[in-house]
Coordinates of C-alpha atoms and ligand atoms in Angstrom, one line a residue:
M42 CA 118.6 92.1 105.3
C43 CA 122.4 92.7 105.4
G44 CA 123.9 95.5 107.8
I45 CA 126.8 97.7 106.5
V46 CA 129.3 100.0 108.3
G47 CA 132.2 102.0 107.2
M48 CA 134.4 104.6 109.2
L49 CA 137.1 107.0 108.4
A50 CA 139.3 107.8 111.5
K51 CA 142.8 108.7 112.8
R52 CA 142.6 105.6 115.0
Q53 CA 142.5 101.7 114.2
V54 CA 138.9 100.7 112.9
A55 CA 138.6 97.2 112.7
G56 CA 137.4 96.5 116.2
I57 CA 134.9 99.6 116.0
L58 CA 133.7 98.2 112.8
V59 CA 132.8 94.9 114.5
D60 CA 131.1 96.7 117.4
G61 CA 129.0 98.5 114.7
L62 CA 128.2 94.8 113.0
R63 CA 127.1 93.6 116.5
R64 CA 124.5 96.1 116.6
L65 CA 123.3 95.3 113.0
E66 CA 123.5 91.6 113.3
Y67 CA 119.8 91.4 113.6
R68 CA 119.8 92.3 110.0
G69 CA 121.5 88.9 109.0
Y70 CA 124.0 86.5 110.3
D71 CA 124.9 84.0 107.5
S72 CA 128.6 85.4 107.3
A73 CA 130.5 88.5 108.0
G74 CA 133.6 90.4 106.8
I75 CA 135.7 93.6 106.9
A76 CA 138.1 95.3 104.6
T77 CA 140.5 98.0 105.7
L78 CA 143.6 99.6 104.0
V79 CA 146.7 98.3 105.1
D80 CA 149.7 100.3 104.0
S81 CA 147.3 101.7 101.4
K82 CA 146.3 98.3 100.2
I83 CA 143.1 96.4 100.5
D84 CA 143.0 93.8 103.1
T85 CA 140.1 91.6 104.1
R86 CA 138.9 89.2 107.0
R87 CA 135.7 87.2 106.3
A88 CA 134.3 84.3 108.0
V89 CA 130.9 82.1 107.7
G90 CA 128.4 82.1 110.5
K91 CA 127.7 84.4 113.4
L92 CA 129.6 87.5 113.8
Q93 CA 131.7 85.8 116.5
A94 CA 133.3 83.8 113.8
L95 CA 134.7 87.0 112.3
A96 CA 135.7 88.3 115.7
D97 CA 137.5 85.0 116.4
K98 CA 139.4 85.3 113.0
L99 CA 140.5 88.9 113.8
A100 CA 141.7 87.9 117.2
E101 CA 144.0 85.4 115.2
E102 CA 144.8 87.5 112.3
P103 CA 144.3 91.3 113.4
L104 CA 143.7 93.9 110.7
S105 CA 145.0 97.4 111.1
G106 CA 143.9 100.5 109.1
T107 CA 142.2 103.8 109.8
V108 CA 139.6 103.5 107.0
G109 CA 137.6 100.4 106.7
I110 CA 134.0 98.8 105.7
G111 CA 132.3 95.9 107.4
H112 CA 129.2 93.5 106.5
T113 CA 126.9 91.1 108.2
R114 CA 125.2 89.1 105.6
W115 CA 121.7 87.6 104.8
A116 CA 122.4 85.5 101.7
T117 CA 120.3 86.4 98.5
H118 CA 122.7 85.7 95.5
G119 CA 125.0 82.6 96.5
R120 CA 125.1 80.4 99.6
P121 CA 127.0 81.5 102.9
S122 CA 130.5 80.9 102.1
V123 CA 133.8 82.9 102.7
D124 CA 134.0 83.3 99.0
N125 CA 130.5 84.9 98.9
A126 CA 130.9 86.9 102.2
H127 CA 131.4 90.7 101.7
P128 CA 133.4 92.8 101.2
H129 CA 134.0 92.0 97.7
F130 CA 136.9 93.4 96.3
S131 CA 139.6 93.8 93.6
E132 CA 143.1 95.0 93.9
Y133 CA 141.7 98.6 93.7
V134 CA 138.3 98.6 95.5
A135 CA 136.4 96.8 98.3
V136 CA 132.6 97.1 98.4
V137 CA 130.0 96.1 101.0
H138 CA 126.3 95.8 99.7
N139 CA 122.9 95.7 101.2
G140 CA 120.3 95.0 98.4
I141 CA 120.0 93.2 95.1
V142 CA 121.9 94.3 91.9
E143 CA 119.1 93.0 89.4
N144 CA 121.2 93.2 86.3
Y145 CA 124.4 91.5 87.8
R146 CA 124.4 88.8 85.3
E147 CA 124.5 91.2 82.1
L148 CA 127.4 93.2 84.1
R149 CA 129.3 90.1 84.9
K150 CA 129.3 88.7 81.5
E151 CA 130.4 92.1 80.2
L152 CA 133.2 92.4 82.6
E153 CA 134.2 88.8 82.3
E154 CA 134.7 89.4 78.7
K155 CA 137.0 92.2 79.5
G156 CA 139.0 90.0 81.7
H157 CA 137.8 90.6 85.0
I158 CA 138.1 87.3 87.3
F159 CA 134.9 86.7 89.5
K160 CA 135.6 84.8 92.7
S161 CA 132.0 84.7 94.0
E162 CA 128.5 83.9 93.1
T163 CA 127.2 87.1 94.4
D164 CA 125.7 90.1 92.6
T165 CA 127.6 92.3 94.6
E166 CA 131.1 91.4 93.0
S167 CA 130.0 92.9 89.8
I168 CA 130.0 96.3 91.6
A169 CA 133.5 96.1 92.7
H170 CA 134.6 95.1 89.3
L171 CA 132.6 97.7 87.6
I172 CA 134.2 100.3 89.6
T173 CA 137.5 98.8 89.0
D174 CA 136.9 98.9 85.3
Y175 CA 136.4 102.7 85.4
L176 CA 139.3 103.4 87.8
R177 CA 141.4 101.5 85.1
Q178 CA 140.1 103.7 82.6
G179 CA 141.8 106.6 84.5
L180 CA 138.4 108.0 86.6
S181 CA 138.9 109.3 90.0
P182 CA 137.3 106.9 92.8
Q183 CA 134.5 109.7 93.0
K184 CA 133.9 109.7 89.2
A185 CA 134.4 105.8 88.7
T186 CA 131.7 105.3 91.5
A187 CA 129.3 107.9 90.1
A188 CA 129.6 106.2 86.6
A189 CA 129.2 102.6 88.0
L190 CA 126.1 103.8 90.2
K191 CA 124.6 104.8 86.7
R192 CA 124.9 101.2 85.6
L193 CA 123.3 99.6 88.5
E194 CA 119.5 98.5 88.4
G195 CA 117.9 97.4 91.8
A196 CA 118.1 98.2 95.2
F197 CA 121.4 99.1 97.0
A198 CA 123.1 100.9 100.1
L199 CA 127.0 100.6 99.4
A200 CA 130.1 101.4 101.2
I201 CA 133.3 101.4 99.2
I202 CA 137.1 102.0 100.1
F203 CA 139.9 102.7 97.5
A204 CA 143.4 101.1 97.7
G205 CA 146.0 104.2 97.8
H206 CA 143.2 106.5 99.3
D207 CA 143.4 106.2 103.2
D208 CA 141.4 109.4 103.3
L209 CA 138.3 108.4 101.4
L210 CA 135.3 106.5 102.1
I211 CA 132.2 106.5 99.7
G212 CA 128.6 105.4 100.6
A213 CA 125.6 105.3 98.0
R214 CA 122.0 104.6 98.5
R215 CA 119.2 103.4 96.3
G216 CA 116.2 101.5 97.7
S217 CA 118.2 100.5 101.0
P218 CA 118.8 102.9 103.8
L219 CA 122.3 104.4 104.6
A220 CA 123.0 106.9 107.4
V221 CA 126.0 109.2 107.5
G222 CA 127.4 109.7 111.0
Y223 CA 129.3 112.9 112.3
G224 CA 132.0 112.3 114.9
D225 CA 134.8 114.1 116.4
G226 CA 137.5 114.2 113.8
E227 CA 135.9 110.9 112.3
M228 CA 133.0 110.0 110.2
Y229 CA 130.9 106.8 109.8
L230 CA 128.4 105.0 107.4
G231 CA 125.7 102.6 108.7
S232 CA 122.6 100.8 107.7
D233 CA 121.0 102.6 110.6
A234 CA 121.6 104.9 113.4
L235 CA 121.6 102.0 115.9
A236 CA 124.9 100.7 114.5
L237 CA 126.4 104.2 115.1
A238 CA 124.8 104.8 118.5
P239 CA 128.1 104.7 120.8
L240 CA 130.1 106.6 118.2
T241 CA 127.7 109.5 117.5
N242 CA 124.1 110.7 117.6
R243 CA 124.5 113.3 114.7
I244 CA 123.2 111.6 111.8
S245 CA 122.2 112.4 108.3
Y246 CA 120.1 110.1 106.1
L247 CA 120.8 109.6 102.5
E248 CA 118.0 110.4 100.3
E249 CA 117.0 108.0 97.1
G250 CA 119.8 108.0 94.6
D251 CA 122.3 110.1 97.1
W252 CA 126.0 109.1 97.1
V253 CA 128.4 110.6 99.6
E254 CA 132.1 111.2 99.9
L255 CA 133.6 111.2 103.4
S256 CA 137.2 112.6 103.8
P257 CA 139.1 114.5 106.4
A258 CA 137.8 117.8 104.7
G259 CA 134.3 116.7 105.7
V260 CA 131.2 115.0 104.1
V261 CA 130.1 116.0 100.5
I262 CA 126.8 114.4 99.5
H263 CA 125.7 114.2 95.8
D264 CA 122.2 113.6 94.4
E265 CA 121.5 111.1 91.4
T266 CA 122.6 113.9 89.1
D267 CA 125.9 114.1 90.8
A268 CA 124.9 117.7 92.0
I269 CA 126.3 118.5 95.5
V270 CA 123.1 118.5 97.9
S271 CA 122.9 119.3 101.7
R272 CA 120.9 116.7 103.8
K273 CA 119.6 117.6 107.3
V274 CA 121.6 116.6 110.5
H275 CA 119.4 114.9 112.8
E276 CA 120.3 114.3 116.7
T277 CA 119.0 110.8 117.6
N278 CA 118.4 109.9 121.3
L279 CA 119.7 106.5 120.8
S280 CA 122.6 105.2 123.2
G281 CA 124.7 102.1 123.1
A282 CA 123.4 101.2 126.4
A283 CA 120.0 100.7 124.9
I284 CA 120.7 97.6 123.2
G285 CA 122.1 95.3 126.0
K286 CA 120.2 92.0 127.1
G287 CA 120.6 93.1 130.8
E288 CA 119.8 90.3 133.1
Y289 CA 117.9 88.3 130.4
R290 CA 119.0 85.3 128.4
H291 CA 117.7 86.4 125.1
F292 CA 116.7 89.8 123.6
M293 CA 113.2 88.2 122.9
L294 CA 112.5 87.7 126.6
K295 CA 113.9 91.1 127.7
E296 CA 111.6 92.7 124.8
I297 CA 108.5 90.6 126.0
F298 CA 109.1 91.8 129.6
E299 CA 109.5 95.4 128.6
Q300 CA 105.8 95.6 127.5
P301 CA 104.1 97.3 130.4
A302 CA 106.6 100.1 130.3
V303 CA 106.6 100.6 126.6
I304 CA 102.9 100.4 126.1
G305 CA 102.6 102.9 128.8
D306 CA 105.1 105.0 127.2
T307 CA 103.4 104.8 123.9
M308 CA 100.0 105.4 125.4
A309 CA 101.3 108.6 127.5
A310 CA 102.5 110.2 124.4
L311 CA 98.9 109.9 122.9
T312 CA 96.6 110.4 125.8
S313 CA 96.2 112.7 128.9
T314 CA 96.1 111.0 132.4
D315 CA 92.5 111.9 132.5
N316 CA 91.8 109.9 129.5
H317 CA 91.3 112.2 126.7
L318 CA 93.2 111.7 123.3
S319 CA 95.9 113.9 122.6
M320 CA 97.0 112.7 119.1
P321 CA 98.9 114.3 116.4
P322 CA 96.4 115.6 113.6
V323 CA 96.2 113.2 110.9
P324 CA 96.7 114.2 107.1
F325 CA 93.2 113.5 106.3
D326 CA 89.7 114.1 107.4
W327 CA 88.3 111.0 109.3
K328 CA 84.7 112.1 108.5
A329 CA 85.4 112.4 104.7
V330 CA 87.4 109.0 104.4
P331 CA 85.3 106.4 102.7
R332 CA 87.4 103.4 103.3
L333 CA 91.0 102.9 104.9
T334 CA 93.6 100.9 103.5
I335 CA 96.1 99.4 105.9
V336 CA 99.3 97.7 104.4
A337 CA 102.2 96.1 106.3
C338 CA 104.2 92.8 106.6
G339 CA 104.3 90.0 108.9
T340 CA 103.6 90.7 112.5
A341 CA 102.9 94.4 111.6
S342 CA 100.1 93.1 109.3
Y343 CA 98.5 91.1 112.1
A344 CA 98.4 94.5 114.1
G345 CA 96.8 96.0 110.9
L346 CA 94.3 93.2 111.2
V347 CA 93.2 93.7 114.5
A348 CA 92.9 97.4 113.8
K349 CA 90.5 96.5 111.1
Y350 CA 88.0 95.2 113.9
W351 CA 88.6 98.4 115.8
F352 CA 88.1 100.8 112.9
E353 CA 84.9 99.1 111.8
Q354 CA 83.4 98.7 115.3
L355 CA 84.6 102.0 117.0
A356 CA 84.5 104.4 114.0
G357 CA 82.3 102.7 111.5
L358 CA 85.1 102.9 109.0
G359 CA 85.5 99.9 106.5
V360 CA 89.0 98.7 106.3
D361 CA 91.0 96.8 103.6
V362 CA 94.0 95.0 105.2
D363 CA 96.7 94.2 102.7
I364 CA 99.9 92.3 102.7
A365 CA 102.4 94.7 101.3
S366 CA 104.1 92.4 98.8
E367 CA 100.7 91.5 97.3
F368 CA 99.5 95.2 97.4
R369 CA 102.5 96.6 95.6
Y370 CA 101.9 94.5 92.3
R371 CA 98.2 94.3 92.3
G372 CA 97.6 97.7 90.6
S373 CA 95.0 98.5 93.1
P374 CA 92.6 101.1 92.1
M375 CA 92.7 104.0 94.7
A376 CA 90.4 107.0 94.5
Q377 CA 92.2 110.4 94.9
G378 CA 92.3 111.7 98.5
G379 CA 92.0 108.4 100.0
A380 CA 93.8 107.3 103.3
M381 CA 96.3 104.7 103.9
V382 CA 97.9 103.6 107.1
V383 CA 101.3 101.8 106.7
I384 CA 102.7 99.7 109.8
S385 CA 106.5 98.8 110.3
Q386 CA 108.5 98.5 113.3
S387 CA 111.9 99.1 111.3
G388 CA 110.4 101.6 108.8
E389 CA 112.6 100.0 106.2
T390 CA 110.7 96.9 105.0
A391 CA 111.0 97.1 101.1
D392 CA 107.6 95.9 100.3
T393 CA 106.0 98.2 102.6
L394 CA 107.9 101.2 101.3
A395 CA 107.0 100.4 97.9
A396 CA 103.2 100.0 98.9
L397 CA 103.6 103.5 100.5
T398 CA 105.4 104.8 97.2
Y399 CA 102.3 103.3 95.2
A400 CA 99.6 104.9 97.4
K401 CA 101.2 108.3 97.2
E402 CA 101.6 108.2 93.4
H403 CA 97.8 107.3 93.5
G404 CA 97.0 110.3 95.5
Q405 CA 96.5 108.9 98.9
K406 CA 97.6 110.6 102.2
V407 CA 99.7 108.1 104.1
L408 CA 99.7 107.9 107.9
A409 CA 102.7 105.6 109.1
V410 CA 102.8 103.7 112.5
V411 CA 106.7 103.1 112.9
N412 CA 109.2 102.5 115.6
V413 CA 112.3 103.8 114.0
A414 CA 111.9 107.4 113.9
H415 CA 113.9 108.8 111.1
S416 CA 113.4 105.7 109.1
T417 CA 112.8 105.9 105.3
I418 CA 108.8 105.1 105.6
A419 CA 108.7 107.6 108.5
R420 CA 110.4 110.3 106.3
Q421 CA 108.2 109.5 103.4
S422 CA 104.7 109.6 105.0
D423 CA 102.5 112.5 105.4
C424 CA 102.3 111.9 109.1
V425 CA 103.8 109.4 111.6
V426 CA 102.7 108.1 114.9
Q427 CA 105.7 106.5 116.6
T428 CA 105.5 103.4 118.7
L429 CA 107.6 104.4 121.7
C430 CA 109.0 100.8 122.3
G431 CA 112.9 101.6 121.8
P432 CA 115.1 99.5 119.8
E433 CA 113.5 95.8 119.1
I434 CA 116.6 93.5 118.5
S435 CA 115.1 90.0 118.6
V436 CA 114.1 88.7 115.1
A437 CA 110.6 87.7 116.5
S438 CA 108.7 91.1 117.1
T439 CA 106.9 91.2 120.4
K440 CA 106.9 94.8 121.7
A441 CA 106.7 96.5 118.4
F442 CA 103.4 94.5 118.0
T443 CA 101.7 95.5 121.3
T444 CA 102.8 99.2 120.9
Q445 CA 101.5 99.0 117.2
L446 CA 98.1 97.9 118.7
T447 CA 98.3 100.6 121.3
V448 CA 98.7 103.3 118.6
L449 CA 96.1 101.7 116.3
F450 CA 93.6 101.7 119.2
C451 CA 93.9 105.4 119.8
L452 CA 93.8 105.9 116.2
A453 CA 90.5 104.1 116.1
L454 CA 89.3 106.0 118.9
Q455 CA 90.3 109.4 117.3
A456 CA 88.4 108.2 114.2
G457 CA 85.4 107.0 116.0
L458 CA 85.2 110.3 117.8
A459 CA 85.6 112.5 114.8
R460 CA 83.0 110.4 112.7
G461 CA 80.6 110.8 115.7
V462 CA 80.3 107.0 116.1
I463 CA 81.3 107.2 119.9
D464 CA 81.4 109.9 122.3
E465 CA 84.0 111.3 124.7
A466 CA 82.5 109.2 127.7
R467 CA 83.1 106.0 125.6
V468 CA 86.6 107.3 124.8
S469 CA 87.4 107.8 128.2
T470 CA 85.9 104.3 129.3
L471 CA 88.2 102.5 126.5
L472 CA 91.1 104.6 127.4
Q473 CA 90.9 103.5 131.0
A474 CA 90.6 99.9 129.9
L475 CA 93.9 100.7 127.8
R476 CA 95.6 102.1 130.8
E477 CA 95.0 99.0 133.0
V478 CA 96.5 96.7 130.2
P479 CA 100.3 97.3 131.4
A480 CA 99.4 96.1 135.0
K481 CA 97.6 93.1 133.8
I482 CA 100.6 92.2 131.5
T483 CA 102.7 92.4 134.5
D484 CA 100.6 89.8 136.1
V485 CA 100.9 87.4 133.3
L486 CA 104.5 88.0 133.2
R487 CA 104.7 87.2 136.9
E488 CA 103.4 83.9 136.2
D489 CA 105.5 82.9 133.1
H490 CA 106.9 79.9 134.7
K491 CA 103.3 78.3 133.8
L492 CA 103.9 78.8 130.3
Q493 CA 107.5 77.5 130.7
E494 CA 105.6 74.1 131.9
L495 CA 103.2 74.4 129.2
A496 CA 105.9 74.6 126.5
Q497 CA 107.2 71.2 127.4
H498 CA 103.9 69.9 126.0
M499 CA 104.3 71.7 122.7
A500 CA 108.1 71.0 122.1
D501 CA 107.5 67.6 120.4
A502 CA 104.5 68.8 118.4
K503 CA 105.0 68.5 114.5
D504 CA 102.0 70.8 113.9
V505 CA 100.1 73.3 116.0
L506 CA 96.8 75.0 115.1
Y507 CA 95.9 78.4 116.7
L508 CA 92.3 79.5 116.7
G509 CA 90.5 82.7 117.7
R510 CA 87.5 84.9 116.7
G511 CA 87.1 88.5 116.2
T512 CA 90.2 90.5 117.3
L513 CA 91.5 87.2 118.5
F514 CA 91.8 85.7 115.0
P515 CA 94.8 87.9 114.2
L516 CA 96.2 87.1 117.5
A517 CA 96.1 83.2 116.4
L518 CA 97.6 84.2 113.1
E519 CA 100.6 86.0 115.2
G520 CA 100.7 83.2 117.7
A521 CA 101.4 80.7 114.8
L522 CA 104.0 83.0 113.2
K523 CA 105.8 83.5 116.5
L524 CA 106.0 79.8 117.1
K525 CA 107.1 79.0 113.4
E526 CA 109.6 81.6 113.5
I527 CA 111.7 80.6 116.5
S528 CA 110.8 77.0 117.3
Y529 CA 110.6 75.7 113.6
I530 CA 107.2 73.9 114.5
H531 CA 104.9 74.2 111.6
A532 CA 101.6 76.2 112.7
E533 CA 98.6 77.7 111.4
G534 CA 96.3 80.5 112.7
Y535 CA 92.6 80.1 111.8
P536 CA 89.4 82.0 112.6
A537 CA 87.8 79.5 114.8
G538 CA 84.5 79.5 112.8
E539 CA 86.5 78.3 109.9
L540 CA 87.6 75.1 111.5
K541 CA 84.7 73.0 110.1
H542 CA 85.6 74.2 106.7
G543 CA 88.7 72.3 106.5
P544 CA 91.3 72.3 109.3
I545 CA 89.2 70.2 111.6
A546 CA 90.5 67.1 109.3
L547 CA 93.8 67.7 110.8
I548 CA 93.0 67.1 114.3
D549 CA 94.2 64.0 116.2
E550 CA 95.5 63.4 119.7
S551 CA 99.1 64.7 118.7
M552 CA 98.0 68.1 117.5
P553 CA 97.9 70.8 120.0
V554 CA 95.1 73.4 119.2
V555 CA 95.8 76.7 121.0
V556 CA 92.6 78.6 121.4
L557 CA 92.4 82.2 122.4
A558 CA 88.9 82.9 123.9
P559 CA 88.4 85.6 126.5
H560 CA 84.8 85.4 127.8
D561 CA 83.5 87.9 125.3
N562 CA 80.2 88.1 122.9
L563 CA 81.8 85.4 120.8
F564 CA 82.9 83.2 123.6
E565 CA 79.9 80.7 123.2
K566 CA 80.6 80.2 119.5
T567 CA 84.4 79.4 120.4
S568 CA 83.5 77.2 123.2
S569 CA 81.4 75.1 120.6
N570 CA 84.4 74.9 118.4
I571 CA 86.5 73.7 121.4
Q572 CA 83.9 70.8 122.0
E573 CA 84.4 69.7 118.4
V574 CA 88.2 69.7 118.7
V575 CA 87.8 67.7 122.0
A576 CA 85.2 65.3 120.8
R577 CA 87.8 64.3 118.0
G578 CA 90.5 63.6 120.4
G579 CA 92.4 67.0 119.9
K580 CA 94.5 68.5 122.6
V581 CA 93.0 72.0 123.5
I582 CA 95.1 74.6 125.0
L583 CA 92.9 77.4 126.1
F584 CA 93.8 80.9 127.0
T585 CA 90.8 82.5 128.7
D586 CA 89.7 84.4 132.0
K587 CA 88.0 83.2 135.1
K588 CA 84.4 83.6 133.3
G589 CA 85.6 81.6 130.5
L590 CA 86.8 78.8 132.4
A591 CA 83.8 78.6 134.5
N592 CA 81.6 78.4 131.4
M593 CA 83.6 76.0 129.5
G594 CA 81.6 72.7 129.2
T595 CA 84.4 70.4 128.3
K596 CA 87.6 70.2 130.3
P597 CA 90.4 71.3 127.8
Y598 CA 93.8 69.7 127.9
W599 CA 95.3 72.9 129.5
V600 CA 93.9 76.0 130.5
T601 CA 96.0 79.2 131.1
T602 CA 93.6 81.7 133.1
L603 CA 94.4 85.5 132.1
P604 CA 93.3 88.7 134.0
D605 CA 89.8 90.0 133.2
V606 CA 90.2 92.7 130.6
D607 CA 87.8 94.8 128.6
P608 CA 87.2 92.8 125.3
A609 CA 88.2 95.8 123.2
V610 CA 91.9 95.6 124.3
A611 CA 91.9 92.0 124.8
P612 CA 94.3 91.3 121.7
I613 CA 97.0 93.6 123.5
L614 CA 96.8 91.4 126.6
Y615 CA 96.4 88.1 125.0
A616 CA 99.7 88.7 122.7
V617 CA 101.9 88.3 125.6
P618 CA 101.2 84.7 126.7
V619 CA 101.3 83.6 123.1
Q620 CA 104.9 85.3 122.8
L621 CA 105.9 83.6 126.0
L622 CA 104.6 80.1 124.9
A623 CA 106.7 80.5 121.6
Y624 CA 109.8 81.6 123.5
Y625 CA 109.8 78.8 126.0
T626 CA 108.9 76.4 123.2
A627 CA 111.8 77.5 121.3
L628 CA 114.1 77.4 124.3
S629 CA 113.2 74.0 125.3
K630 CA 114.1 72.8 121.6
G631 CA 117.2 74.4 122.0
T632 CA 116.9 76.8 118.8
D633 CA 118.5 80.0 118.3
V634 CA 115.8 82.2 119.7
D635 CA 117.1 85.8 118.8
Q636 CA 118.4 84.7 115.6
P637 CA 116.4 82.1 114.0
R638 CA 117.6 80.3 110.9
N639 CA 117.1 81.9 107.6
L640 CA 115.4 85.0 108.9
A641 CA 116.6 88.7 109.3
K642 CA 115.1 91.3 111.3
S643 CA 114.5 94.1 108.6
V644 CA 113.4 92.8 105.4
T645 CA 115.0 95.5 102.9
V646 CA 114.9 93.4 99.8
E647 CA 112.0 92.0 98.0
Ligands
LIG123 O1 110.0 96.1 110.4 P1 108.6 95.7 109.9 O2 107.7 95.9 111.1 O3 108.1 96.3 108.8 O4 108.7 94.2 109.7 C1 107.6 93.4 109.2 C2 107.9 91.8 109.3 O5 109.1 91.6 108.5 C3 108.3 91.4 110.8 O6 107.0 91.7 111.8 C4 108.4 89.9 110.8 O7 107.3 89.3 110.4 C5 108.7 89.5 112.3 N1 110.0 88.6 112.1 C6 107.8 88.8 112.9 O8 108.2 88.5 114.2

């Protein structure tokens, strides 16, 4: 949700800020803008639409300056327009903001009464005017910022420059992430380390309430009481090269094709080659945990739902899976000493973070499954098991999902072993099954042209139903979400057994029904559901294996035969054709696959 960058240097910064924004564009792409100091005065360029519109504008009207800030927007307050695009500014100050200022109406009223003229509908503009007001009262930029921060309610990450101060850049964080980058004679601010990857790998992360002054003298970080504090400098292993599309047309396709490698990497970090677990210790005793709570959003929550089946079946451990935005406000009672698993690719999702905070306040030990190593969720959890899938840029999550499943499967085995539900021999068999998944995914990827052909049959659909049972039910939810997100076709995921309780009324010859049904112990049941759909003229698109195909009574409209796989790890394999189907359907509809309308990759506001 909105990406921000800032840079203080001895060279021209406009082009470098735009490069940084390119690496943050996955956070929002409604409009973009930068501000620098030209002859010590604030100057800006802003444009509606993708970042390229801003780059084009800068090519026509270049912007000089050695200190500057930039922003790529995902609109919250005010429609995408040049006036609403950041930076927001006065004669004295320019501000970029990620987050929401909840008391902006009250601030705006107060400032308008004092004569400030607002030009946008945004909450952010009130920050620029508030700081200006304090500057007019004679406060220094640092003191004016500190005073303004104390008046703001809500969540924010800010980068701020000041007219007449070519040697000053200020950042602040409350609720939204902000990283400080240390370069050679220059310094940076960025929403994440990825934005700064080609510039530096030395990063500090601001903590809640921190604000920071960057100047040629160095970096001074203050906490919320304005006391000077020090924050650890981390060495990241990100490189600018890691975020190219390579030979692929879209990041999503590249990320789908990376799955055999990244599942292998993630598994290698958690297991030995002779199929034993080598997991980090968890911050609770699996034997003593009465019940596990898993909390996440979107695709990550579907990974959690698959894990529910695994923990219950392999570890005899009951699991509640909750959507973070519901969990955080429900006031769920939690027994002291309980255990929670949070799952997040970005590690910055606001609702998941709030659920984590709630759990910790209620005496829970929290284990995080995250992809971004030093993200806020990673730093605030008691223990982290990282998915090693590398930067995921496409808004539609793919490789993060299958690596989350890989980690969660290993955690369920760890729990099962600790609780005496399964023994080492069973763990070894199941890890061998997991070890074979990457090669089987490669087989599926080799045949992706078949899914491309199938997608032609989906592209005209208005609605699509996805069905699955057991661990394939969450995959039905994930398949429907993927299709909705990138092709804008309405889709619903349902447990196949629930069909008769309502959704069957929707079936007619125009409605594709995608059924995910490996030949497992539930296959016969799902097969009956398929007959019910076919009997009503429904168009069944079946994903199964050879045995499933052989045992299918009625011939479905379309069958994709997948490699045989141990049912325990089937959801990891079946995720891939479902992703490819969504991808190729979107491609044939001509939608913007990597940056679908209205979405942003990292949802850092409520
Ligand atoms: O970064 P997170 O894993 O916490 O993100 C959670 C969801 O926002 C995310 O999975 C979203 O649903 C994706 N766009 C799905 O493709």
